[in-house]
XYZ file of C-alpha atoms in Angstrom:
515
model
C -6.911 16.995 0.924
C -9.556 14.945 2.648
C -11.061 12.424 0.192
C -14.580 13.721 0.921
C -13.656 17.359 0.369
C -15.741 18.651 -2.575
C -13.076 21.252 -3.409
C -10.612 18.760 -4.818
C -10.766 20.585 -8.138
C -10.096 24.249 -8.824
C -13.057 26.503 -8.171
C -14.803 28.150 -11.097
C -14.814 31.700 -9.747
C -16.967 33.056 -12.584
C -19.629 30.440 -11.918
C -19.447 31.099 -8.188
C -19.752 34.857 -8.778
C -22.869 34.296 -10.877
C -24.452 32.702 -7.805
C -23.046 35.276 -5.382
C -22.953 38.717 -7.114
C -20.769 40.493 -4.479
C -17.866 38.312 -5.673
C -18.088 39.530 -9.284
C -16.065 42.682 -8.604
C -13.078 40.541 -7.549
C -13.001 38.124 -10.498
C -10.648 39.280 -13.272
C -11.019 38.765 -17.017
C -9.106 35.487 -16.839
C -11.513 34.136 -14.250
C -8.990 34.421 -11.423
C -8.885 36.151 -8.042
C -6.100 38.175 -6.434
C -5.465 36.289 -3.191
C -3.197 39.084 -1.997
C -6.263 41.332 -1.842
C -7.913 40.960 1.605
C -11.271 42.156 0.286
C -11.212 39.508 -2.444
C -10.414 36.824 0.119
C -13.318 37.831 2.326
C -15.707 37.961 -0.627
C -14.631 34.476 -1.729
C -15.094 32.996 1.748
C -18.529 34.569 2.064
C -19.482 33.322 -1.402
C -18.513 29.717 -0.649
C -20.222 29.685 2.741
C -23.434 31.151 1.345
C -23.566 29.134 -1.872
C -22.479 25.730 -0.567
C -23.564 25.823 3.091
C -26.298 28.478 3.208
C -24.325 30.381 5.833
C -24.291 34.185 6.048
C -21.188 35.422 7.843
C -19.593 38.680 8.870
C -15.801 38.836 8.457
C -14.028 41.838 10.059
C -11.235 43.489 8.066
C -8.720 43.059 10.901
C -9.338 39.413 11.792
C -8.434 36.107 10.151
C -10.344 35.227 7.014
C -10.633 31.422 7.079
C -10.206 29.579 3.753
C -13.232 27.280 3.633
C -11.674 24.289 1.781
C -8.837 24.146 4.309
C -11.139 24.404 7.319
C -13.494 21.821 5.851
C -10.634 19.293 5.708
C -10.386 19.453 9.500
C -14.164 19.164 9.962
C -14.357 16.112 7.684
C -11.509 14.436 9.574
C -13.307 15.025 12.881
C -16.505 13.625 11.367
C -14.579 10.453 10.561
C -13.333 10.223 14.144
C -16.850 10.605 15.536
C -18.378 8.111 13.104
C -15.678 5.483 13.659
C -16.216 5.581 17.418
C -19.922 6.283 17.883
C -21.185 3.435 15.703
C -19.809 0.991 18.267
C -21.048 2.904 21.317
C -24.319 4.793 20.883
C -24.928 5.775 17.244
C -28.257 7.460 17.970
C -26.844 9.678 20.682
C -26.223 13.339 19.866
C -22.658 14.536 19.387
C -21.122 17.578 21.038
C -17.754 19.206 20.484
C -15.677 22.145 21.683
C -13.860 24.639 19.460
C -11.020 26.342 21.334
C -10.480 29.884 20.039
C -13.321 30.021 17.549
C -12.382 33.424 16.101
C -14.632 36.095 14.644
C -16.028 33.803 11.972
C -16.894 30.843 14.257
C -16.116 28.819 11.139
C -15.701 25.414 12.802
C -18.932 25.429 14.850
C -20.877 26.749 11.859
C -19.546 24.091 9.489
C -19.909 21.308 12.059
C -23.540 22.130 12.770
C -24.462 22.739 9.148
C -22.879 19.445 8.090
C -24.315 17.456 11.003
C -27.893 18.287 12.061
C -27.688 16.502 15.443
C -24.365 18.016 16.528
C -24.041 20.608 19.267
C -20.972 22.826 19.651
C -19.350 24.773 22.461
C -16.833 27.452 21.516
C -14.499 29.788 23.384
C -12.840 33.053 22.371
C -10.521 35.330 24.340
C -10.866 38.451 22.167
C -14.092 40.393 22.926
C -14.302 41.858 19.418
C -14.032 38.428 17.802
C -16.458 36.954 20.336
C -19.111 39.574 19.522
C -18.741 38.950 15.804
C -18.882 35.179 16.317
C -22.105 35.558 18.308
C -23.653 37.613 15.511
C -22.693 34.948 12.972
C -24.277 32.244 15.111
C -27.475 34.242 15.613
C -27.734 35.293 11.965
C -27.790 31.632 10.983
C -30.316 30.695 13.697
C -27.903 28.343 15.446
C -28.054 29.833 18.962
C -29.689 26.665 20.256
C -26.835 24.450 19.063
C -23.730 26.664 19.299
C -22.822 27.971 22.754
C -20.135 30.666 22.943
C -18.214 31.677 26.055
C -15.461 34.168 26.847
C -12.008 32.837 27.652
C -9.722 34.866 29.908
C -6.063 35.019 30.905
C -3.663 32.343 29.676
C -3.045 30.912 33.135
C -3.925 27.241 33.474
C -3.199 27.378 37.213
C -6.022 29.841 37.826
C -9.145 28.672 39.625
C -11.356 30.413 37.058
C -12.776 27.930 34.508
C -12.588 30.558 31.742
C -8.805 30.721 32.094
C -8.473 27.155 30.853
C -8.362 26.254 27.178
C -11.180 23.780 27.838
C -13.179 26.320 29.851
C -16.683 24.812 29.429
C -15.440 21.425 30.649
C -13.962 23.013 33.766
C -17.069 25.139 34.328
C -19.414 22.135 34.210
C -18.005 18.957 35.813
C -20.912 16.955 34.364
C -20.317 18.006 30.769
C -19.143 15.240 28.436
C -18.199 15.824 24.806
C -17.027 13.775 21.872
C -14.148 15.933 20.664
C -12.289 19.214 20.804
C -10.995 21.289 17.884
C -8.426 24.055 17.797
C -6.515 26.155 15.286
C -3.873 27.480 17.709
C -1.736 30.600 17.293
C 1.243 29.570 15.144
C 3.850 31.959 16.515
C 5.425 32.809 19.864
C 6.158 36.476 19.077
C 5.861 39.209 16.453
C 9.565 38.744 15.788
C 8.965 35.116 14.830
C 6.268 36.194 12.370
C 8.701 38.642 10.769
C 11.440 36.010 10.603
C 9.071 33.495 9.056
C 8.071 35.941 6.322
C 11.648 36.885 5.452
C 12.815 33.257 5.353
C 10.262 32.247 2.729
C 11.884 31.944 -0.647
C 8.693 32.302 -2.659
C 6.280 35.194 -2.576
C 3.247 34.593 -0.393
C 0.242 33.114 -2.181
C -2.227 34.959 0.013
C -2.382 37.745 2.556
C -2.961 37.218 6.284
C -5.172 39.664 8.179
C -5.018 37.941 11.562
C -4.813 39.927 14.794
C -2.034 39.452 17.347
C -4.046 37.192 19.649
C -4.986 34.986 16.674
C -1.394 34.650 15.505
C 0.728 34.805 18.672
C 0.848 32.757 21.858
C 3.748 33.968 23.979
C 5.915 31.656 26.022
C 5.818 31.994 29.833
C 7.767 34.818 31.455
C 11.521 34.437 31.635
C 11.423 34.139 35.417
C 8.959 31.253 35.405
C 10.855 29.593 32.563
C 14.098 29.858 34.466
C 12.502 28.452 37.596
C 11.045 25.536 35.677
C 14.316 24.703 33.961
C 16.325 24.870 37.211
C 13.922 22.604 39.089
C 15.438 19.229 40.053
C 12.365 17.558 38.511
C 11.246 19.903 35.725
C 7.706 19.609 34.418
C 7.425 17.449 31.292
C 5.558 20.390 29.738
C 8.282 22.955 30.497
C 10.205 22.725 27.227
C 7.098 22.901 25.034
C 5.520 25.696 27.048
C 8.732 27.742 26.936
C 8.663 27.493 23.147
C 5.270 29.197 22.979
C 3.381 29.387 19.709
C 1.345 26.379 18.653
C 3.614 23.959 20.525
C 3.166 25.849 23.779
C -0.575 26.222 23.290
C -1.174 22.555 22.510
C 1.027 21.617 25.485
C -1.465 23.483 27.686
C -4.277 21.449 26.178
C -2.378 18.224 26.823
C -1.912 19.247 30.462
C -5.615 20.027 30.861
C -6.698 16.837 29.094
C -5.123 14.829 31.907
C -7.557 16.570 34.268
C -10.649 16.229 32.057
C -9.679 12.721 30.918
C -12.581 10.569 29.612
C -15.124 13.405 29.704
C -13.824 14.171 26.228
C -13.327 11.183 23.948
C -10.860 12.769 21.488
C -8.779 15.913 21.892
C -7.558 17.333 18.563
C -5.658 20.311 17.207
C -4.512 21.676 13.884
C -0.782 22.387 13.502
C 0.775 24.763 10.993
C 4.361 23.533 11.187
C 5.479 19.964 10.561
C 8.252 20.400 13.131
C 5.586 20.811 15.825
C 4.190 17.308 15.303
C 7.093 15.261 16.779
C 7.381 17.707 19.678
C 3.763 17.210 20.718
C 3.891 13.456 20.121
C 7.003 13.338 22.301
C 5.165 15.201 25.055
C 2.182 12.840 24.830
C 4.446 9.841 25.297
C 6.303 11.430 28.219
C 3.047 12.037 30.127
C 1.805 8.515 29.382
C -0.637 9.163 26.534
C -0.092 6.460 23.920
C -3.436 6.472 22.095
C -2.836 9.281 19.598
C -3.487 9.975 15.908
C -1.764 12.042 13.212
C -2.891 13.280 9.803
C -2.041 15.844 7.144
C -4.171 18.200 5.051
C -2.989 19.494 1.675
C -5.087 22.185 0.031
C -3.467 23.851 -2.961
C -0.172 25.355 -1.801
C -1.045 24.998 1.879
C -0.047 22.117 4.125
C -1.419 21.609 7.595
C -1.159 18.779 10.102
C -3.578 17.621 12.761
C -2.998 15.601 15.878
C -5.427 13.962 18.273
C -5.213 11.984 21.492
C -7.448 10.096 23.895
C -6.943 9.933 27.655
C -8.151 6.893 29.561
C -10.418 5.719 26.756
C -9.124 2.907 24.590
C -11.171 3.345 21.434
C -8.994 2.820 18.367
C -9.385 4.478 14.983
C -8.768 3.069 11.480
C -5.404 3.696 9.833
C -7.124 5.901 7.247
C -7.935 8.351 10.042
C -5.146 7.809 12.548
C -1.875 7.660 10.614
C -0.064 8.678 7.427
C 0.487 5.179 6.107
C 1.727 6.415 2.725
C 4.847 8.068 4.141
C 8.177 6.426 3.243
C 10.376 5.228 6.096
C 12.794 8.082 5.364
C 10.172 10.756 6.112
C 10.744 12.765 9.286
C 7.270 11.856 10.604
C 7.569 8.129 9.894
C 9.150 7.313 13.248
C 6.452 9.026 15.328
C 3.461 7.444 13.632
C 1.064 5.479 15.835
C 1.053 1.714 15.384
C -1.342 0.205 12.867
C -4.869 -0.714 13.864
C -5.966 -1.993 10.444
C -4.652 -5.308 9.125
C -5.499 -6.468 5.604
C -5.026 -9.780 3.797
C -5.584 -10.563 0.127
C -7.308 -13.843 -0.806
C -7.774 -15.587 -4.160
C -10.882 -17.634 -3.348
C -14.244 -16.648 -1.908
C -13.884 -17.181 1.870
C -17.354 -15.946 2.871
C -18.705 -19.280 4.130
C -15.451 -20.276 5.833
C -15.190 -16.905 7.576
C -18.778 -17.145 8.801
C -18.330 -20.712 10.078
C -14.984 -19.912 11.723
C -16.304 -16.918 13.635
C -19.583 -18.582 14.569
C -17.651 -21.604 15.782
C -15.584 -19.447 18.120
C -18.589 -17.903 19.871
C -18.733 -18.617 23.576
C -21.294 -16.995 25.869
C -19.837 -14.153 27.871
C -16.258 -14.799 26.726
C -16.271 -14.243 22.975
C -19.240 -12.761 21.152
C -19.747 -12.426 17.401
C -22.389 -10.265 15.763
C -22.982 -9.869 12.041
C -23.153 -6.200 11.104
C -25.417 -4.975 8.331
C -23.484 -3.194 5.601
C -25.188 -0.067 4.184
C -24.107 -1.036 0.675
C -24.505 -4.782 0.999
C -21.116 -5.195 -0.685
C -19.138 -5.778 2.505
C -19.627 -8.708 4.872
C -18.762 -7.512 8.373
C -18.696 -9.033 11.853
C -18.252 -7.344 15.215
C -16.158 -9.449 17.597
C -15.925 -8.834 21.353
C -13.564 -10.849 23.538
C -13.006 -10.772 27.280
C -9.954 -12.999 26.997
C -7.859 -14.928 24.513
C -9.424 -18.333 23.851
C -7.947 -19.055 20.415
C -4.173 -19.311 20.897
C -2.531 -22.680 21.461
C -1.580 -21.714 25.001
C -5.172 -20.678 25.738
C -6.539 -23.931 24.330
C -4.094 -25.979 26.428
C -5.139 -24.044 29.510
C -8.824 -24.661 28.798
C -8.150 -28.353 28.265
C -6.438 -28.570 31.637
C -9.376 -26.830 33.316
C -11.790 -29.204 31.622
C -9.830 -32.223 32.848
C -9.824 -30.820 36.377
C -13.569 -30.222 36.191
C -14.161 -33.811 34.980
C -11.457 -35.998 36.537
C -11.205 -39.618 35.480
C -13.373 -42.031 37.557
C -12.032 -45.343 38.952
C -13.935 -47.172 36.227
C -12.063 -45.142 33.648
C -8.773 -46.522 34.966
C -9.770 -50.218 34.715
C -9.036 -52.456 31.842
C -12.620 -52.335 30.630
C -12.553 -52.590 26.816
C -15.060 -49.754 26.665
C -12.505 -47.308 28.174
C -11.445 -46.016 24.807
C -15.016 -45.549 23.668
C -15.919 -43.561 26.790
C -12.791 -41.410 26.474
C -13.411 -40.663 22.816
C -17.020 -39.756 23.583
C -15.882 -37.422 26.393
C -13.327 -35.821 24.084
C -16.012 -35.098 21.531
C -18.412 -33.755 24.165
C -15.720 -31.407 25.523
C -14.593 -30.181 22.114
C -11.127 -31.781 22.430
C -11.411 -34.638 19.945
C -9.151 -34.412 16.943
C -11.917 -34.954 14.419
C -15.030 -33.406 15.910
C -16.800 -30.617 14.072
C -16.736 -28.206 16.995
C -12.967 -28.129 17.092
C -12.675 -27.755 13.349
C -14.756 -24.616 13.551
C -12.789 -23.251 16.473
C -15.485 -23.833 19.108
C -14.139 -23.613 22.642
C -14.647 -25.932 25.594
C -18.155 -25.611 27.004
C -16.727 -26.006 30.517
C -14.797 -22.762 30.247
C -16.032 -20.482 33.054
C -18.454 -17.843 31.851
C -17.259 -14.286 32.450
C -19.451 -11.989 34.533
C -21.517 -9.572 32.460
C -19.878 -6.542 34.048
C -16.382 -7.579 33.018
C -15.076 -5.234 30.346
C -13.971 -6.533 26.986
C -10.248 -6.721 26.435
C -10.626 -6.565 22.677
C -13.266 -5.359 20.259
C -12.619 -5.575 16.542
C -14.405 -5.852 13.241
C -13.741 -8.527 10.642
C -14.884 -7.561 7.163
C -14.713 -9.101 3.727
C -14.982 -7.211 0.450
C -14.646 -8.366 -3.140
C -12.573 -6.601 -5.764
C -13.271 -7.334 -9.411
C -10.754 -6.536 -12.126
C -10.347 -7.334 -15.795
C -7.525 -9.498 -17.094
C -7.890 -9.524 -20.851
C -11.331 -10.944 -21.569
C -11.574 -12.926 -18.350
C -12.774 -11.352 -15.137
C -10.653 -11.953 -12.055
C -11.904 -11.621 -8.521
C -9.997 -11.173 -5.284
C -11.135 -10.670 -1.728
C -9.777 -8.406 0.969
C -10.024 -9.649 4.548
C -9.783 -6.636 6.838
C -9.300 -6.731 10.607
C -9.974 -3.448 12.375
C -9.026 -2.986 16.022
C -11.827 -0.980 17.640
C -11.138 -1.148 21.374
C -8.345 -2.358 23.627
C -5.512 -1.252 25.882
C -1.910 -1.106 24.718
C -1.096 -4.373 26.447
C -3.903 -6.066 24.498
C -2.523 -5.131 21.071
C -0.842 -8.530 20.873
C -4.230 -10.108 21.566
C -5.755 -8.340 18.549
C -2.839 -9.159 16.269
C -2.916 -12.798 17.380
C -6.646 -13.008 16.718
C -6.196 -11.489 13.253
C -3.446 -13.974 12.444
C -5.590 -16.859 13.704
C -8.592 -15.869 11.557
C -6.468 -15.257 8.462
C -4.843 -18.661 8.813
C -8.174 -20.468 9.307
C -9.792 -18.675 6.385
C -6.818 -19.176 4.057
C -6.706 -22.891 4.828
C -10.434 -23.373 4.367
C -11.127 -21.125 1.382
């Protein structure tokens, strides 16, 4: 369950029914609800949406009834993605997203817009009955100006019609840019697979599913096209996933299309209902050259779901709390496909606030390395935003800068004479250039002032945050205090990961030595 999900404790159905009378008929004497009763499920979903989100929705008998706590997990995760990225780009700019296959309820656009007043959502739906119901739900809640629905058509990504693509609105409008996509894809590849899945379950189902065929099934390509793809001397990297159909095949289509849309969407995401699907999609991402991806898991009661996201061409990095399942043991089947860490933490015994400030300020160099103190909303955390166009802190980088400085200021003939003042002049020059062994500038990490200034238009190779927070605990009667130094990689290409890790190590060493 997402840590911000308010449904982390069992619902009090009697209390909820007192606020939403239509639910009362479905609450038994023990205060429970029969989740195998479709009518009870619909009444519960309507009650939660009305009571907690002021949303009035219509839920057809023959379409999926979305469990709100489960769907909210996904929305909260996406909110974290948007917040983690937008605060370093344009925090005041509106956010727009796309829900692929919104269903009759339009649950994701409704929750997204109700939770976030400045968000705008696009949504697609292939089933005309579900699309009509979704439009009524949007209009009933006066969200027509912020939620834009469109009809999707045939499942043929090679078609020239924008509506035939999973990301139809992005193909229809080449100028459209969005922050994220969402999708709850069809789990199964055929009706037979649904039947097999039901019979293989050892325990009785905890709830009933009323989903229609198009909500539950995404068929694999025809046998002829599958055979042609598999016999090709250079088969498509998507062929195996697309032949599988179901959620793997559907998400594979989205991966294919994301390589066309690229940076016009910052983060592509999808829910997954089967853990076995996660490594298959991650494997596909790696094969097609997408290495900036994220993985998470949602647990709500007896239900487990997974979510996966990826970014194409953009190198914004997300915190470990959003991007990976760090708690998994190495023996877990998903441990080997987790993305690399972007959050590095160090524990310190002494207050390093002043040393950290002086170290970072001392490293500032116009146009090459910039440091900005960030205001913490709580005032508890000290945070700095660091932007670097190149590495100027490693030993190799410092040697290189020293050589450039010597070339820029070669020794004069007078320097080479036996004048007793030679040493004095050399020591003075060393201090002026930040190379002297005892000068303050070097102690604080300040770089050579003769280092060439980077042009303003040059992109940063690394952006990260450096934050410091205090943890207070009780040891008997004496209070103990420890500090956590946290380095968060915010932006950088794969080849610059070593640059971030080296910077983090450099700062930790300086702070530990000086604290």
